Tab-separated table of C-alpha atoms in Angstrom:
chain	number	residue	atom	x	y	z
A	1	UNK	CA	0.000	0.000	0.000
A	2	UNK	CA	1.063	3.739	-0.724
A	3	UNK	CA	0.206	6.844	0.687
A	4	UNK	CA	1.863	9.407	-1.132
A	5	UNK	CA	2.233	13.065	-0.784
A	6	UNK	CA	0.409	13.006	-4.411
A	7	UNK	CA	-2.342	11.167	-3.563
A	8	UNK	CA	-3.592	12.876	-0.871
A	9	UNK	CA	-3.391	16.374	-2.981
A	10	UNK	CA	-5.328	15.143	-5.590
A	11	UNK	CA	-8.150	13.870	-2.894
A	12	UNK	CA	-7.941	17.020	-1.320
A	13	UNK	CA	-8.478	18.931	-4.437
A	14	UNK	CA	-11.175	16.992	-5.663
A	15	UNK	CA	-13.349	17.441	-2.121
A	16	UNK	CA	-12.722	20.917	-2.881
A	17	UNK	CA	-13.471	21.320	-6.698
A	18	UNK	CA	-16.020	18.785	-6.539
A	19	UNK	CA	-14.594	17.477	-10.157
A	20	UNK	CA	-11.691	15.325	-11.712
A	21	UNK	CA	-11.652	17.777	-13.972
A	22	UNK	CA	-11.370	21.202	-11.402
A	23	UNK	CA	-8.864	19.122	-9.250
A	24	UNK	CA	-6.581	18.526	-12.547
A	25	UNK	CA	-6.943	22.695	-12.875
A	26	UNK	CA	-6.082	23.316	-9.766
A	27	UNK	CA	-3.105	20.918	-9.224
A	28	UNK	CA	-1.196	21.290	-13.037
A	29	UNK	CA	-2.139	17.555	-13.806
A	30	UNK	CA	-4.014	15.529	-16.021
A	31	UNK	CA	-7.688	14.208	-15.483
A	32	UNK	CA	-6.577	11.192	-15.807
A	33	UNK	CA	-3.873	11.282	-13.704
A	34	UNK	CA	-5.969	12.297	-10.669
A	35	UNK	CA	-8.735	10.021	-11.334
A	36	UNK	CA	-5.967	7.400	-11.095
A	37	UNK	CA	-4.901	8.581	-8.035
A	38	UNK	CA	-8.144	8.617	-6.301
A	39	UNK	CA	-8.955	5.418	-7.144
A	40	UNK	CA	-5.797	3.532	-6.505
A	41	UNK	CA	-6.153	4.879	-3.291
A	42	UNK	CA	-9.886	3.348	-2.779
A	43	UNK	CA	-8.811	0.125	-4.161
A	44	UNK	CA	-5.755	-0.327	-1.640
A	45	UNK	CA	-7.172	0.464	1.153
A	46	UNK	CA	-10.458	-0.676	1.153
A	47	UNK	CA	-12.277	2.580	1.308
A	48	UNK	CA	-14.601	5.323	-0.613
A	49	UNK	CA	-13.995	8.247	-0.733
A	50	UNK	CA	-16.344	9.980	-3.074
A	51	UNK	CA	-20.014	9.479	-3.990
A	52	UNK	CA	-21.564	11.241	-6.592
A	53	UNK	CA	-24.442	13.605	-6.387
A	54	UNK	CA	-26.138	15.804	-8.815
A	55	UNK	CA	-22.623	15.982	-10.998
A	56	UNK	CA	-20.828	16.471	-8.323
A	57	UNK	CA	-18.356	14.083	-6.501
A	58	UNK	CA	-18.843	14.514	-2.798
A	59	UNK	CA	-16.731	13.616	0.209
A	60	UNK	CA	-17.190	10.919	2.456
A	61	UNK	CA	-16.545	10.952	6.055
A	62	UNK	CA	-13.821	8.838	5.500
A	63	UNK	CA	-12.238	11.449	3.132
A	64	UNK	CA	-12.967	14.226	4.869
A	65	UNK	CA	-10.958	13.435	7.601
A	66	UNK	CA	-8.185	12.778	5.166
A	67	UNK	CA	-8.998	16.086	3.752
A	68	UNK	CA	-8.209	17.304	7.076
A	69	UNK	CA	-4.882	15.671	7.469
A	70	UNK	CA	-4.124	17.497	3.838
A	71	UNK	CA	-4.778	20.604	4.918
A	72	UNK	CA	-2.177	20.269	8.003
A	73	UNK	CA	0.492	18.600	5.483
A	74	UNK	CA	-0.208	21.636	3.436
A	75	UNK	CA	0.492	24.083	5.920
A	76	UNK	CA	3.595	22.322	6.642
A	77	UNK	CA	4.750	22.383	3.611
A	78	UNK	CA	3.662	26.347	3.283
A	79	UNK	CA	6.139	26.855	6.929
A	80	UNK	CA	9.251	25.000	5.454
A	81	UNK	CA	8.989	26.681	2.354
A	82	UNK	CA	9.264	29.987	4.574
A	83	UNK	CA	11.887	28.503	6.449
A	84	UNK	CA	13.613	27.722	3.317
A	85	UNK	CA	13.211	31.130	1.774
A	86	UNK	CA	13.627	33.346	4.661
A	87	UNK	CA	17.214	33.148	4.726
A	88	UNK	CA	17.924	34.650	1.465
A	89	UNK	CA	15.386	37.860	1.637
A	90	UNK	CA	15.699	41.169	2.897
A	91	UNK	CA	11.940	41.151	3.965
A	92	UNK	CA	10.705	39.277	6.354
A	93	UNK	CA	13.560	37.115	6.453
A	94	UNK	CA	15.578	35.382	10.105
A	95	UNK	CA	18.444	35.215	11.418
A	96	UNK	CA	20.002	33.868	14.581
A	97	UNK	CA	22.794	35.285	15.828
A	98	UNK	CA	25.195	33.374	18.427
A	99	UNK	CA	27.396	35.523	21.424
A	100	UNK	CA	29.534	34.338	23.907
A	101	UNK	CA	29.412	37.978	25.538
A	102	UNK	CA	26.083	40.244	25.559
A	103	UNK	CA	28.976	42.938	23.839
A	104	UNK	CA	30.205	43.931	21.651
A	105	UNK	CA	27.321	41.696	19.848
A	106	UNK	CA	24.198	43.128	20.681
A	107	UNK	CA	25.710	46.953	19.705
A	108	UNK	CA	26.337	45.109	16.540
A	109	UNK	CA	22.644	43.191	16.029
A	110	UNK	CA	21.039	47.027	16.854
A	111	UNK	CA	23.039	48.187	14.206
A	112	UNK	CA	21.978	45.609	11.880
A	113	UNK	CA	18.224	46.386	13.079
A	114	UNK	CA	18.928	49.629	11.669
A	115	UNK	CA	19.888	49.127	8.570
A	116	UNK	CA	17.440	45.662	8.332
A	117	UNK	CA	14.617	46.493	10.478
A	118	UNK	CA	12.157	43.847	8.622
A	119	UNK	CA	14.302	40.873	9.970
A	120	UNK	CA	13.694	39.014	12.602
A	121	UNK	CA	16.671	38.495	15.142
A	122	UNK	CA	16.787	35.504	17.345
A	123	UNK	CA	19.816	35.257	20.068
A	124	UNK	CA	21.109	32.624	21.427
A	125	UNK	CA	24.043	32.705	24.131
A	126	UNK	CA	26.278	30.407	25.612
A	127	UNK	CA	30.133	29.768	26.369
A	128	UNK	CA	32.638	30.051	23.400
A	129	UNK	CA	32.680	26.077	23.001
A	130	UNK	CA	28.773	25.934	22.443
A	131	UNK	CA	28.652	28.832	20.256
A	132	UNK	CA	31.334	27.095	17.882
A	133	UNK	CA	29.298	23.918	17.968
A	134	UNK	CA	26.264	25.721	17.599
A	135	UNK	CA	27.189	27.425	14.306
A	136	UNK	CA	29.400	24.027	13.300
A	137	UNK	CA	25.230	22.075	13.735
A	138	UNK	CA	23.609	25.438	11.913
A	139	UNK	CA	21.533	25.770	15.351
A	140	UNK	CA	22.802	29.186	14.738
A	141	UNK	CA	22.893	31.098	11.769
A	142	UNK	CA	26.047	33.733	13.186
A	143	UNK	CA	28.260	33.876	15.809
A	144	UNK	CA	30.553	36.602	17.511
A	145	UNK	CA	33.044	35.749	19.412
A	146	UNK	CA	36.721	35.913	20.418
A	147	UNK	CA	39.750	33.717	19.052
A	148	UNK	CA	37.860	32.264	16.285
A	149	UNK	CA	39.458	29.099	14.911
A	150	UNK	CA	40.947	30.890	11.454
A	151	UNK	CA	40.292	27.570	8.850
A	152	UNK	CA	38.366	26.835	5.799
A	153	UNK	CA	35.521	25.643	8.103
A	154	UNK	CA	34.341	29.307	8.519
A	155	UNK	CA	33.650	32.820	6.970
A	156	UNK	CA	34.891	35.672	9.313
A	157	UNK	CA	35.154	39.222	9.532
A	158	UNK	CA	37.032	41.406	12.612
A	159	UNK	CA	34.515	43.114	14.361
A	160	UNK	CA	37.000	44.367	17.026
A	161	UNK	CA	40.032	43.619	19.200
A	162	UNK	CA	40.279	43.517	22.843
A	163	UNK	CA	41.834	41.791	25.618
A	164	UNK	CA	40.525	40.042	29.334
A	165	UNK	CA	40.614	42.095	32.033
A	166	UNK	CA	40.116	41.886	35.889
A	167	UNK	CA	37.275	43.273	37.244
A	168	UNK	CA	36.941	44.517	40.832
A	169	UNK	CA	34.649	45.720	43.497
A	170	UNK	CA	35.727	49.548	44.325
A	171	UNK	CA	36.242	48.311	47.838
A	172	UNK	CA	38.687	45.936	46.779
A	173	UNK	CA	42.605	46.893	47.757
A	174	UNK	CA	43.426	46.605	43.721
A	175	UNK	CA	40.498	49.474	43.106
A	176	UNK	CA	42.726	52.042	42.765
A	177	UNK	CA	45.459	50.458	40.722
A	178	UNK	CA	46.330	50.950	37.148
A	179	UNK	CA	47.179	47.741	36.522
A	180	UNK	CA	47.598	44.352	38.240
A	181	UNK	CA	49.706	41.254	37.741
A	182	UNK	CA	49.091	37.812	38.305
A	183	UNK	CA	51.136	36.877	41.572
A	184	UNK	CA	49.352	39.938	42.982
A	185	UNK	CA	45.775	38.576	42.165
A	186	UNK	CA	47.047	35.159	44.528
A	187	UNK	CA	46.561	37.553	47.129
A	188	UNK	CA	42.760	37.788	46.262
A	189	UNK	CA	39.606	35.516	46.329
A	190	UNK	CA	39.196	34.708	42.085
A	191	UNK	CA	36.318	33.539	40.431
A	192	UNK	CA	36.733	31.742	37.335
A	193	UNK	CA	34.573	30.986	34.426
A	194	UNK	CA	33.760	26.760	33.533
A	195	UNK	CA	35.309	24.910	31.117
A	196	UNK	CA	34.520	25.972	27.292
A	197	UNK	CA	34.619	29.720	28.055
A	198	UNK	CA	37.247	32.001	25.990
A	199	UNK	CA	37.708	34.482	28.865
A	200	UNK	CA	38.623	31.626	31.032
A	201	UNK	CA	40.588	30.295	28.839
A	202	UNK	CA	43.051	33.090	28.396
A	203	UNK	CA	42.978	33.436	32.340
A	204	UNK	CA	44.550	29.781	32.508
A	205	UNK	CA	47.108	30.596	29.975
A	206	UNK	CA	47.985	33.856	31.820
A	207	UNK	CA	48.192	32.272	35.278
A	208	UNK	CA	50.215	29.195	33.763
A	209	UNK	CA	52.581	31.580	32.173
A	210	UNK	CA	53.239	33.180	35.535
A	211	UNK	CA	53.990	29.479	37.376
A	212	UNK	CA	50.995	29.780	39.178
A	213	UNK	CA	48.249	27.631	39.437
A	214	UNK	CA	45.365	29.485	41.709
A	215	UNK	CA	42.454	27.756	42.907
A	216	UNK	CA	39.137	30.210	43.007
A	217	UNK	CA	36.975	30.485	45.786
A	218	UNK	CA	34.188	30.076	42.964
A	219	UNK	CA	33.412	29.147	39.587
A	220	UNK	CA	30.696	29.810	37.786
A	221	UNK	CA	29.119	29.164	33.867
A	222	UNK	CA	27.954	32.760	32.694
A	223	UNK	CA	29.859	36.160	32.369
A	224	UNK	CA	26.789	37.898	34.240
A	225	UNK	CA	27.119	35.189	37.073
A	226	UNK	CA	30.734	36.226	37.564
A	227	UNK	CA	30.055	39.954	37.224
A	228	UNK	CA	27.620	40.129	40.016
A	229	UNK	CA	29.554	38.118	42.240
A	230	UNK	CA	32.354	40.846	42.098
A	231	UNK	CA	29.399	43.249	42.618
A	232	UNK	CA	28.112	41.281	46.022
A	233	UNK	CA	31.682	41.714	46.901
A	234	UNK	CA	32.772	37.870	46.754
A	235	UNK	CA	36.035	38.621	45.081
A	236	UNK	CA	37.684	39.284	41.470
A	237	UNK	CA	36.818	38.274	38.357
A	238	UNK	CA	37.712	38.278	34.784
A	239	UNK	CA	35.878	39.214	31.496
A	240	UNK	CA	36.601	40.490	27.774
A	241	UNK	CA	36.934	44.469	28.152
A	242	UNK	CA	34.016	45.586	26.307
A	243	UNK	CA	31.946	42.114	27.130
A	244	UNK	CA	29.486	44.254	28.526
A	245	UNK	CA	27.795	47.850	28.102
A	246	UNK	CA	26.893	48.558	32.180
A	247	UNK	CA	28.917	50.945	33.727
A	248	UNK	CA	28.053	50.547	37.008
A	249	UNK	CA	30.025	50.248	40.108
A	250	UNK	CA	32.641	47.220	38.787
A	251	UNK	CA	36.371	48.586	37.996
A	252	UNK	CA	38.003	46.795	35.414
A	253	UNK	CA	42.029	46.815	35.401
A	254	UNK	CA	44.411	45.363	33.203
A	255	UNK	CA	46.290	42.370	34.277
A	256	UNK	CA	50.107	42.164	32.477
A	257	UNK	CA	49.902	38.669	31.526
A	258	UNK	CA	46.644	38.953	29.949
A	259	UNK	CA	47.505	42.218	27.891
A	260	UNK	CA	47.532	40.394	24.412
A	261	UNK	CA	44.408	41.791	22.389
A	262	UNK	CA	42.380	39.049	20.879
A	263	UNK	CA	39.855	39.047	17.834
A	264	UNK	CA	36.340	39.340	17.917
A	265	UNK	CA	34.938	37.917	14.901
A	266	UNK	CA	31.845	37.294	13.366
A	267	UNK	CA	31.295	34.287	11.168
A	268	UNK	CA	29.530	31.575	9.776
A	269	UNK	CA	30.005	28.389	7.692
A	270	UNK	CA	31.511	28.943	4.768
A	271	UNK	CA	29.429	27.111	2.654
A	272	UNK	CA	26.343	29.293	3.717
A	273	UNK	CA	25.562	31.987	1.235
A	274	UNK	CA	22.640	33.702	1.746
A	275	UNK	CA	21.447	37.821	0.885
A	276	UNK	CA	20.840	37.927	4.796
A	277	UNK	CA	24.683	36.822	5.554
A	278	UNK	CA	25.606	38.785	3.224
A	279	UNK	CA	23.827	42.376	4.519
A	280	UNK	CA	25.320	40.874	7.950
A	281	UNK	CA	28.389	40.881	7.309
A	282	UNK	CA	27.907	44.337	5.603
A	283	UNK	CA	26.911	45.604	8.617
A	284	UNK	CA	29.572	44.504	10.390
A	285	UNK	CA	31.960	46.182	7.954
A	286	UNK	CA	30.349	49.678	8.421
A	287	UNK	CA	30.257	49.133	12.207
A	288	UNK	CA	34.040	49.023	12.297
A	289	UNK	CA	34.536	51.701	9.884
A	290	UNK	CA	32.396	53.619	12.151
A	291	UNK	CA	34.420	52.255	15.385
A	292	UNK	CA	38.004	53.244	13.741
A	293	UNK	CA	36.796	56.404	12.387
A	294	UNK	CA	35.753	57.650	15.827
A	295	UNK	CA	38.707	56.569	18.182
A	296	UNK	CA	41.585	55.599	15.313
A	297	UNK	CA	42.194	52.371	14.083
A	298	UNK	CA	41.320	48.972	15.900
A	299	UNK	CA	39.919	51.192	18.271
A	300	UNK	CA	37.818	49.749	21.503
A	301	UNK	CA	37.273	53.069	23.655
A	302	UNK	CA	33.823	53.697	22.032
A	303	UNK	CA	31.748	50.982	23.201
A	304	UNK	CA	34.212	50.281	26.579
A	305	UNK	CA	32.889	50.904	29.790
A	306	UNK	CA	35.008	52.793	32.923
């Protein structure tokens, strides 16, 4: 027995043309073809599906609630044809965007909103390591983030440099410092990021680099987890400078091993090509154009907090 995709079209559009002959219209096919199909199906399975009455062929119960099951596949098909277009239009069209840190990303997406305000933005956020994997599966469309893997896996664009920084309660002893370095910071209660992050990352490299190995009073799996820990007091953490827009009370200080300036990227797969990757990465051209020409080239100040 087969129920095909076919099949069930040509019932539907009978039930609703009331004709061979109006279903053929309405489908592209031959009269012939969908009388086939209609009665194949009633000889297979048992069942009738039409009776005719003054001309007209009219549903049975059975059929109607096969019509019903139509409609539904026909809707479907109607949502992953949008799916499949809405990646390569400028009007109504999706994208979802991947960050490891809230910024600079989202100054980035409201730029892009901007310029693109019919698209629809969905953001997903997680640790560097998910973020790759996510845009590796296509669970995301984009992502932006720090020390991107530079192979032929990916397309990528700088979207700024920047390095990790300490960041402090203004109570703390180190408040009032310029600058800190990494035997100093022993001194301190740390809180680290989880495995898979790129801030923490760097941090290990830093504190291997300086013969240390520290062991934090706490570790925790977001940026904004870490950042209010410093602000409850509960000791010092790390984060990418401009990882975040608030500019409340948190200091954040340079720490000399971790003065290296890493890339934030944007990028996809390389084999996705698409007019809404395309305006995305557009945008991401002007938004550094705009960065360099208001605080010189490869530039941060503009969107870093005090």
């Amino acid at each position: 027995m087969s129920l095909t995709l076919s099949r069930i079209r040509a019932v539907n559009a009978v039930a609703a043309g009331g004709s061979y002959a109006a279903a053929a219209r309405a489908l592209g096919l031959s009269q012939p073809a969908i009388s086939r199909h209609v009665r194949d199906l009633e000889a297979e399975f048992g069942v009738r599906l039409f009776d005719r009455k003054n001309g007209l062929l009219q549903a049975t119960p059975v059929c109607l609630e096969l019509c019903d099951v139509a409609e539904r596949m026909a809707e479907a098909e109607r949502h992953a044809m949008r799916i499949l277009m809405r990646h390569n239009t400028l009007l109504n069209g999706r994208l979802t965007i991947g960050l490891g840190n809230s910024m600079p990303g989202m100054a980035l997406i409201a730029a892009f909103h901007k310029r693109h305000p019919s698209i629809e933005i969905a953001v997903e956020t997680g640790s560097h390591e998910a973020i790759t994997r996510a845009v590796l599966t296509r669970a995301v469309d984009i992502g932006i983030l720090p020390d991107v893997p530079r192979d032929g896996r990916f397309r990528h664009d700088l979207l700024m440099r920047q390095n990790v920084v300490a960041i402090v309660h203004p109570a703390s002893p180190l408040a009032g410092l310029p600058s800190v370095s990494c035997q100093r910071l022993l001194q301190e209660p740390l809180i680290f990021r989880t495995r898979g992050s790129s801030t923490q990352r760097v941090v290990d490299r830093a504190f291997r680099a300086a013969g240390v190995e520290p062991v934090p009073l706490l570790t925790l799996d977001t940026r904004d987890a870490v950042y209010e820990a410093v602000v409850n007091g509960l000791g010092v953490g790390f984060m990418w400078r401009n990882g975040t827009g608030r500019t409340d009370i948190v200091r954040r200080l340079t720490v000399t091993e971790m003065s290296r300036e890493y890339d934030e990227m944007v990028f996809a797969l390389s084999e996705e090509k698409s007019v809404l990757h395309d305006a995305f990465f557009a945008t991401v051209s002007a938004f550094r154009a705009e960065q360099d020409g208001g605080a010189g080239r490869d530039a941060v100040s503009p969107l870093a907090a005090p």
